[in-house]
Amino acid sequence: MSSPPNDPAGPIADSEHNVPRLPTGIPGVDALAFGGLPKGRATLICGTSASGKTVFSVQFLACGIAEHKEPGVFVAFEETPQDIRENMAGFDWPIPEWEEQGVWRFVDAGLRPDEEEHLVAGDFNLEGLRTRIKHAVESTGAKRVALDSLAAIFTRFPDAGVVRRELARMTAGLKELGVTAVLTTELLNSEEDTTRFEVEEYVADAVVMLRNHPSVARRRRTLEVLKLRGGRHKTGEHAFSITGEGIHAIPVGSLALTQPSTDRR
Amino acid sequence: MSSPPNDPAGPIADSEHNVPRLPTGIPGVDALAFGGLPKGRATLICGTSASGKTVFSVQFLACGIAEHKEPGVFVAFEETPQDIRENMAGFDWPIPEWEEQGVWRFVDAGLRPDEEEHLVAGDFNLEGLRTRIKHAVESTGAKRVALDSLAAIFTRFPDAGVVRRELARMTAGLKELGVTAVLTTELLNSEEDTTRFEVEEYVADAVVMLRNHPSVARRRRTLEVLKLRGGRHKTGEHAFSITGEGIHAIPVGSLALTQPSTDRR
Amino acid sequence: MSSPPNDPAGPIADSEHNVPRLPTGIPGVDALAFGGLPKGRATLICGTSASGKTVFSVQFLACGIAEHKEPGVFVAFEETPQDIRENMAGFDWPIPEWEEQGVWRFVDAGLRPDEEEHLVAGDFNLEGLRTRIKHAVESTGAKRVALDSLAAIFTRFPDAGVVRRELARMTAGLKELGVTAVLTTELLNSEEDTTRFEVEEYVADAVVMLRNHPSVARRRRTLEVLKLRGGRHKTGEHAFSITGEGIHAIPVGSLALTQPSTDRR
Amino acid sequence: MSSPPNDPAGPIADSEHNVPRLPTGIPGVDALAFGGLPKGRATLICGTSASGKTVFSVQFLACGIAEHKEPGVFVAFEETPQDIRENMAGFDWPIPEWEEQGVWRFVDAGLRPDEEEHLVAGDFNLEGLRTRIKHAVESTGAKRVALDSLAAIFTRFPDAGVVRRELARMTAGLKELGVTAVLTTELLNSEEDTTRFEVEEYVADAVVMLRNHPSVARRRRTLEVLKLRGGRHKTGEHAFSITGEGIHAIPVGSLALTQPSTDRR
Amino acid sequence: MSSPPNDPAGPIADSEHNVPRLPTGIPGVDALAFGGLPKGRATLICGTSASGKTVFSVQFLACGIAEHKEPGVFVAFEETPQDIRENMAGFDWPIPEWEEQGVWRFVDAGLRPDEEEHLVAGDFNLEGLRTRIKHAVESTGAKRVALDSLAAIFTRFPDAGVVRRELARMTAGLKELGVTAVLTTELLNSEEDTTRFEVEEYVADAVVMLRNHPSVARRRRTLEVLKLRGGRHKTGEHAFSITGEGIHAIPVGSLALTQPSTDRR
Amino acid sequence: MSSPPNDPAGPIADSEHNVPRLPTGIPGVDALAFGGLPKGRATLICGTSASGKTVFSVQFLACGIAEHKEPGVFVAFEETPQDIRENMAGFDWPIPEWEEQGVWRFVDAGLRPDEEEHLVAGDFNLEGLRTRIKHAVESTGAKRVALDSLAAIFTRFPDAGVVRRELARMTAGLKELGVTAVLTTELLNSEEDTTRFEVEEYVADAVVMLRNHPSVARRRRTLEVLKLRGGRHKTGEHAFSITGEGIHAIPVGSLALTQPSTDRR
Ligand SMILES: Nc1ncnc2c1ncn2[C@@H]1O[C@H](COP(=O)(O)OP(=O)(O)OP(=O)(O)O)[C@@H](O)[C@H]1O
Ligand SMILES: Nc1ncnc2c1ncn2[C@@H]1O[C@H](COP(=O)(O)OP(=O)(O)OP(=O)(O)O)[C@@H](O)[C@H]1O
Ligand SMILES: Nc1ncnc2c1ncn2[C@@H]1O[C@H](COP(=O)(O)OP(=O)(O)OP(=O)(O)O)[C@@H](O)[C@H]1O
Ligand SMILES: Nc1ncnc2c1ncn2[C@@H]1O[C@H](COP(=O)(O)OP(=O)(O)OP(=O)(O)O)[C@@H](O)[C@H]1O
Ligand SMILES: Nc1ncnc2c1ncn2[C@@H]1O[C@H](COP(=O)(O)OP(=O)(O)OP(=O)(O)O)[C@@H](O)[C@H]1O
Ligand SMILES: Nc1ncnc2c1ncn2[C@@H]1O[C@H](COP(=O)(O)OP(=O)(O)OP(=O)(O)O)[C@@H](O)[C@H]1O
Ligand SMILES: [Mg+2]
Ligand SMILES: [Mg+2]
Ligand SMILES: [Mg+2]
Ligand SMILES: [Mg+2]
Ligand SMILES: [Mg+2]
Ligand SMILES: [Mg+2]
């Protein structure tokens, strides 16, 4: 791979000193993250509405199943599992089939009435949800987990302090399970770095930003690895598109063909 | 249709993998949405004041009746049914006639005194309204429903968390009814993507933005399909006008004449 | 009238399908509104401080009396009736004379002590005021009503939800009386479309914006018909001036002489 | 006086139809206000810190005494009477002498402990102060009153609604006394029209803005008559300076020498 | 001194009519303030973090002792007296020595536990502190007092109204003591005129702004006399630097050598 | 070293009058700070997410151990000690080894359940934490302490006043221990100087800003010494990079080779 002359990170090398990576299989993303998302950790996927957060989450699991035989768990908040199945029918990922094979499991995290009460009473936390995720992971042997989108519950919390605590607890809980996870959350304005509660990006170990910039005649999609604790990654915004095959990012300064793990198109 | 060379979505194709569409019949809109709005779902129509939200909603039902023999239900919030009848008299849609024929039904969703009390007490939800809509849909066999404008009630809610929950419930309820729906809501500033409560666009399955830009000598109207979960659509803002025949959008990069479903003028 | 080539509204035509208009008689305004303000409805006049809201309101009634023999009712909030009489003495409108003839009636809507109490207790509404307006309208046979300025009371309300409800009730009440009304309210910043409570412009059937732009050597006044439900109107900001004869707007692309209803200077 | 060709107000004429004016005697200001401030009314003087509000207020009274033999009352809020005496010693206005002659009277409106308590309890109003001003006016036969600066008390009020009410009451009370008054209040940002509470400029009958713009090497002072209900005035910002003789404004498009009332330097 | 041609204040003259000045001895500052800070009054020193507020405060006292044999009192809030001693060791001011000679006295104004309680209970005021300052001034015969920084306590107050009252009381109390004082407070943004609570600059008799502008390769420090009630001063921002000799301002349009009181470098 | 011609600080000199410095050993930083961070004090490291705050903190301790045989204590808030160990494995700092040798000690400052309760009850303070830090410092003989990141707890505090107090107490407590400390905290927007609570930078004795500017093709990292009470430092933003050897800053106007303490690469 040709790296820009003044790139402090130098050429890609699967350094033993870097935090271990899990190749996502999403075209272009592993090159941007120098090998993949941090293995055994949770990565935050921040994006404005329609920026591709859900497609990213699903594709993350789909690649795990299709390319690495790694079962996955999808935790659905506002969109129900059935919504996800329908919305993803336009891509080449046979989710219902995978569900039958036991390699894809949905956890329906829509609020139940008793949870609603706890929220109103102010003593709500995500403990119950963590238990259900644990169970789903253990019963499927899942290696990958996607949560889409925690923001649906965060909006109900009283302040950013509670969001910060619950997000930290959730990512810690996922780490204990040993899975590699993506969590989606919301970015209010694609022209600024600000997440909805202005704390999410500080808590997470790794952060990917999806943006959908207004532009003269059409929107322009970009993907950026903003943070990756413990490892190298490319910086800055890189164009991507969503087609019938899912997300495809084109890292600037990379030759896609030279990157085996992302070369599946 | 000629598509821009770097359009990731490629040429229009009524792909079996795409979320099914309902051709709205609104000139230009179906081309932008690659066939129509998502069938059996709710699309959010966001716009500033006077941007054409109500005209869009009415025309959506009118096209259903006139072109597809699909009865419709119009749920009126701040404007009463009588207001709508009068304001739409300037267009070629014989609403009162259709009401008599039983293919157009109004649901008057202005707040009743007891609802007002619940709002003040803080335990208000839109359950009662959902029941009334269900009844209207079932008794008319409606295929299309328009709600204009939920924002009137949302303004009375204590916070964005409640708006998010109630909007999610409403769209889920409409989906259960099997109808294709449009819900209008408000966009505070035409120069930004921000909806009134900054959550609406995240909840909905599909989002259309109507803008009324200040411009040197006159306003400039644009329509944008911001989101369409589970399917392709054109991106970016496209000019439209409101004439005596209603809304007419001119998709950039399209030749109107080649798009049968929108070629009714 | 010469209309700009790409004007979607086309040439003026007193279409039977348009919402009926009441020619205001204010020079230039009827041309902008394609015939006048919506008859039997309430139009919101939004403007910054000193933008001419009160002059517009008074002139609206004055033209009714002088040109159409339509009696009028002026509901005065912060400025007392006596203030209005004095401030309008510089124009050619013999208000005190008209009062004697019974064709002009003031309703003094300054808060009374008991109303003040209700406001503090939080159970205030504008019911009492509506009754007094009704009485004034019926006893004079008024066809036109002006309320200047509701914002004085709105500022005392606890939140935008209450403003929205009370404004909707007030405009509905006026419609029931069968009068054509103008209601003034406040626009915080002349460079943005934002009204004081960010809900007013959504509630009203028609909205006129008065602006007083800072400019190099002097202020520059503009008038814009932002919204007119159910009918055509010119869009964009048009210059106007206030002289000893009141407001005079100069619609761009119009030849004043060809517009009979506005050709009284 | 030469007036700009497209000035809608035309040449100065002491029109009988205009609201009566009181020539202030402040150089340049009467030309901007076409004869002076509205007689028998309260004019709001809005300005940022150090913009000259206090100098304007004092000069307004001083000119009344020196040129028109009109006694004046100065109501001092944050600055004490003694502060005013000292700070104005640099100008040619013998305040202590005038006090002895009984043509200048101070009202010390600094909060007394019991008023402080009422403020905390929330039932504070400016009734007591109005009584003291009335007494001072009657015992001196004052024709001019200055209040500098009401903002000191407004800052203690719970919300803009209370500010609006109390400001309206105060200006109404002054009008009843038959005096011509100036009230100073605060403008947070010299680059915008926004007053501290965003309601002051709507309540007052006349508004003068004093600005102290940051500029390359030094500040640039401007004075603008923003509003003058019931009469003509020049619009836009006009330069002024503060020298040992007080405020001196230079109206653009005016020849100072041709304006007798302002030609005293 | 050469003054710019269109400077309304004209050449410096120790006018008897101007508010009396105390030459600070800080190089350049007395020229900007036309002789010094107002004698017997409190001047507010507003600045962003690291703008030089503390250096200014200390230098103000140091010049008094070294050049005018005027003892000084330094009231330390967040930084303790020991912090000040250490941080100022890099300058040529022998503070500990002066303390021994009884010409420099520290008042440690860090909050004591019982004050903390009053703050929480909401009935806190600065009365106790005023008493301690009075005692320190009387026992040293101090002519100069510095308070650095009141903002530390202001941040704990519930609202801007309380800040305004307490700041007014503090400056009044200092005036009664007959000392010349500087009070530092905080300016949130160096690109705007806005102080932390947006009231401080209105209350004070004199205001000096210290700014630390971000600039291409380095910060750029400027000093501006924003306000000086009762007297002349130069306006606009003037460059200054902090070196081992303290603050040194370079007034534009001045020849430093011709200003004896500032010519000590 | 060559210093820019108009640098007020002049050439570097290890002046006896300057606040004593502790050479950090972080390449480039000591040159920017004219010798190192203030010895025996706490320096605030402010940065946006992913700006390098944690790398800076760890490197600060690592350099102490490796180059100066100074043991260090790392207080971990949101990231656990184990997280830090893993994330720093990519650098040449054998933390686990150092832990065994007793020269590196972690304090796990994640909130314990009882602390959580105190936070909710509102009587939380950092007393307990200070005791634990004290113990760790005394048992290791640590000379350097890093706290990363206090912001995690600050977000839970009710207002900026409490943040200010607790930050002041913490830095005072560290000073008493005689250690040199770095405390990280958050900078919401890399384009402005504003810290999360807008008080942090005022409280600290020294402030370093880390920024991660969005730029055309990639992020651009800069480091700035914003404040250093009691001493000289270079001003303005200086580029830096993070490589496998940690942070490396390149002071503008410096020749790295001439600065012994920073010349270790
Ligand atoms: N089959 C498809 N072919 C092409 N583009 C598609 C397809 N399906 C979805 N898209 C595009 O992806 C967008 C939605 O992506 P996605 O649902 O992942 O966004 P999101 O960030 O999760 O949004 P939200 O915040 O609303 O949940 C659609 O608006 C559409 O532009
Ligand atoms: N018969 C007509 N001919 C041409 N234009 C019309 C006609 N009727 C309405 N319009 C235009 O449509 C605008 C109103 O559209 P519509 O009522 O749909 O807006 P909206 O977004 O619903 O506004 P609101 O938020 O105020 O309800 C009018 O202001 C006018 O410009
Ligand atoms: N006789 C007149 N001749 C010319 N201009 C006048 C005359 N009377 C008023 N004006 C202009 O009209 C302005 C006031 O207009 P008006 O009172 O209608 O404003 P408004 O929008 O109601 O303001 P507010 O919000 O303060 O009530 C004055 O400031 C002045 O510039
Ligand atoms: N004798 C004088 N000669 C020249 N300029 C003076 C003189 N006295 C005051 N000034 C100028 O006037 C300014 C103060 O004006 P003034 O006190 O009227 O302002 P203000 O708007 O009342 O401010 P604040 O809001 O702080 O009360 C001073 O800052 C100074 O620039
Ligand atoms: N001996 C010195 N030589 C040169 N510059 C110094 C010296 N001491 C301090 N400085 C400069 O002065 C700055 C601090 O000034 P000072 O403490 O007065 O600021 P401040 O406005 O009081 O800040 P804060 O709000 O943080 O209290 C330092 O950041 C440094 O740039
Ligand atoms: N081994 C490495 N090689 C190169 N760069 C690295 C390495 N480890 C980390 N980085 C870079 O450092 C960044 C993280 O730095 P660090 O964790 O210090 O940031 P931070 O300011 O503490 O962020 P947060 O607020 O999220 O805690 C990563 O996003 C990555 O860009
Ligand atoms: Mg999604
Ligand atoms: Mg509508
Ligand atoms: Mg008015
Ligand atoms: Mg003043
Ligand atoms: Mg300081
Ligand atoms: Mg960190």
GROMACS .gro file of N, CA, C and O and ligand atoms in nm, chain C residues 48-55 57 74 78-79 84 87-88 148-149 184 186, chain D residues 202 204 227 229, ligand 9:
model
   93
  578THR      N    1  -4.015   4.259   1.336
  578THR     CA    2  -3.927   4.305   1.442
  578THR      C    3  -3.982   4.435   1.498
  578THR      O    4  -4.081   4.489   1.448
  579SER      N    5  -3.919   4.484   1.601
  579SER     CA    6  -3.961   4.610   1.660
  579SER      C    7  -3.950   4.721   1.554
  579SER      O    8  -3.853   4.725   1.479
  580ALA      N    9  -4.048   4.808   1.550
  580ALA     CA   10  -4.049   4.924   1.460
  580ALA      C   11  -4.059   4.886   1.313
  580ALA      O   12  -4.030   4.968   1.225
  581SER      N   13  -4.102   4.765   1.286
  581SER     CA   14  -4.107   4.723   1.146
  581SER      C   15  -4.235   4.769   1.077
  581SER      O   16  -4.248   4.755   0.956
  582GLY      N   17  -4.332   4.822   1.153
  582GLY     CA   18  -4.454   4.872   1.092
  582GLY      C   19  -4.577   4.786   1.118
  582GLY      O   20  -4.679   4.801   1.050
  583LYS      N   21  -4.570   4.699   1.217
  583LYS     CA   22  -4.684   4.612   1.247
  583LYS      C   23  -4.809   4.691   1.284
  583LYS      O   24  -4.919   4.660   1.238
  584THR      N   25  -4.790   4.793   1.367
  584THR     CA   26  -4.907   4.870   1.411
  584THR      C   27  -4.962   4.955   1.297
  584THR      O   28  -5.084   4.963   1.278
  585VAL      N   29  -4.874   5.015   1.219
  585VAL     CA   30  -4.921   5.093   1.104
  585VAL      C   31  -4.999   5.002   1.009
  585VAL      O   32  -5.107   5.039   0.960
  587SER      N   33  -5.166   4.730   1.082
  587SER     CA   34  -5.294   4.693   1.144
  587SER      C   35  -5.396   4.805   1.133
  587SER      O   36  -5.514   4.782   1.102
  604PHE      N   37  -6.042   4.737   1.666
  604PHE     CA   38  -5.898   4.732   1.694
  604PHE      C   39  -5.878   4.688   1.839
  604PHE      O   40  -5.919   4.757   1.932
  608GLU      N   41  -5.052   4.618   2.437
  608GLU     CA   42  -4.959   4.697   2.516
  608GLU      C   43  -4.983   4.847   2.500
  608GLU      O   44  -4.987   4.920   2.597
  609GLU      N   45  -4.998   4.890   2.375
  609GLU     CA   46  -5.034   5.029   2.351
  609GLU      C   47  -5.183   5.043   2.382
  609GLU      O   48  -5.265   4.962   2.340
  614ILE      N   49  -5.270   5.461   2.045
  614ILE     CA   50  -5.290   5.438   1.902
  614ILE      C   51  -5.343   5.564   1.836
  614ILE      O   52  -5.295   5.607   1.731
  617ASN      N   53  -5.051   5.806   1.808
  617ASN     CA   54  -4.944   5.765   1.718
  617ASN      C   55  -4.987   5.763   1.573
  617ASN      O   56  -4.904   5.773   1.483
  618MET      N   57  -5.118   5.755   1.550
  618MET     CA   58  -5.165   5.749   1.413
  618MET      C   59  -5.216   5.885   1.365
  618MET      O   60  -5.263   5.897   1.252
  678ASP      N   61  -5.330   4.388   1.809
  678ASP     CA   62  -5.192   4.437   1.808
  678ASP      C   63  -5.146   4.465   1.951
  678ASP      O   64  -5.197   4.556   2.012
  679SER      N   65  -5.062   4.386   2.011
  679SER     CA   66  -4.997   4.269   1.961
  679SER      C   67  -5.012   4.158   2.063
  679SER      O   68  -4.986   4.179   2.181
  714THR      N   69  -5.088   4.081   1.500
  714THR     CA   70  -4.943   4.105   1.492
  714THR      C   71  -4.871   4.023   1.598
  714THR      O   72  -4.924   3.994   1.705
  716GLU      N   73  -4.427   3.890   1.703
  716GLU     CA   74  -4.291   3.942   1.695
  716GLU      C   75  -4.191   3.844   1.631
  716GLU      O   76  -4.199   3.724   1.649
  997TYR      N   77  -3.971   4.637   2.212
  997TYR     CA   78  -4.109   4.624   2.165
  997TYR      C   79  -4.204   4.708   2.250
  997TYR      O   80  -4.307   4.754   2.202
  999ALA      N   81  -4.135   4.998   2.427
  999ALA     CA   82  -4.117   5.144   2.428
  999ALA      C   83  -4.179   5.213   2.308
  999ALA      O   84  -4.192   5.155   2.201
 1022LYS      N   85  -3.671   5.344   1.650
 1022LYS     CA   86  -3.817   5.349   1.649
 1022LYS      C   87  -3.865   5.482   1.701
 1022LYS      O   88  -3.804   5.539   1.793
 1024ARG      N   89  -4.257   5.584   1.744
 1024ARG     CA   90  -4.398   5.565   1.712
 1024ARG      C   91  -4.465   5.699   1.689
 1024ARG      O   92  -4.451   5.790   1.770
 1599MG      MG   93  -4.663   4.813   1.733
   0.00000   0.00000   0.00000
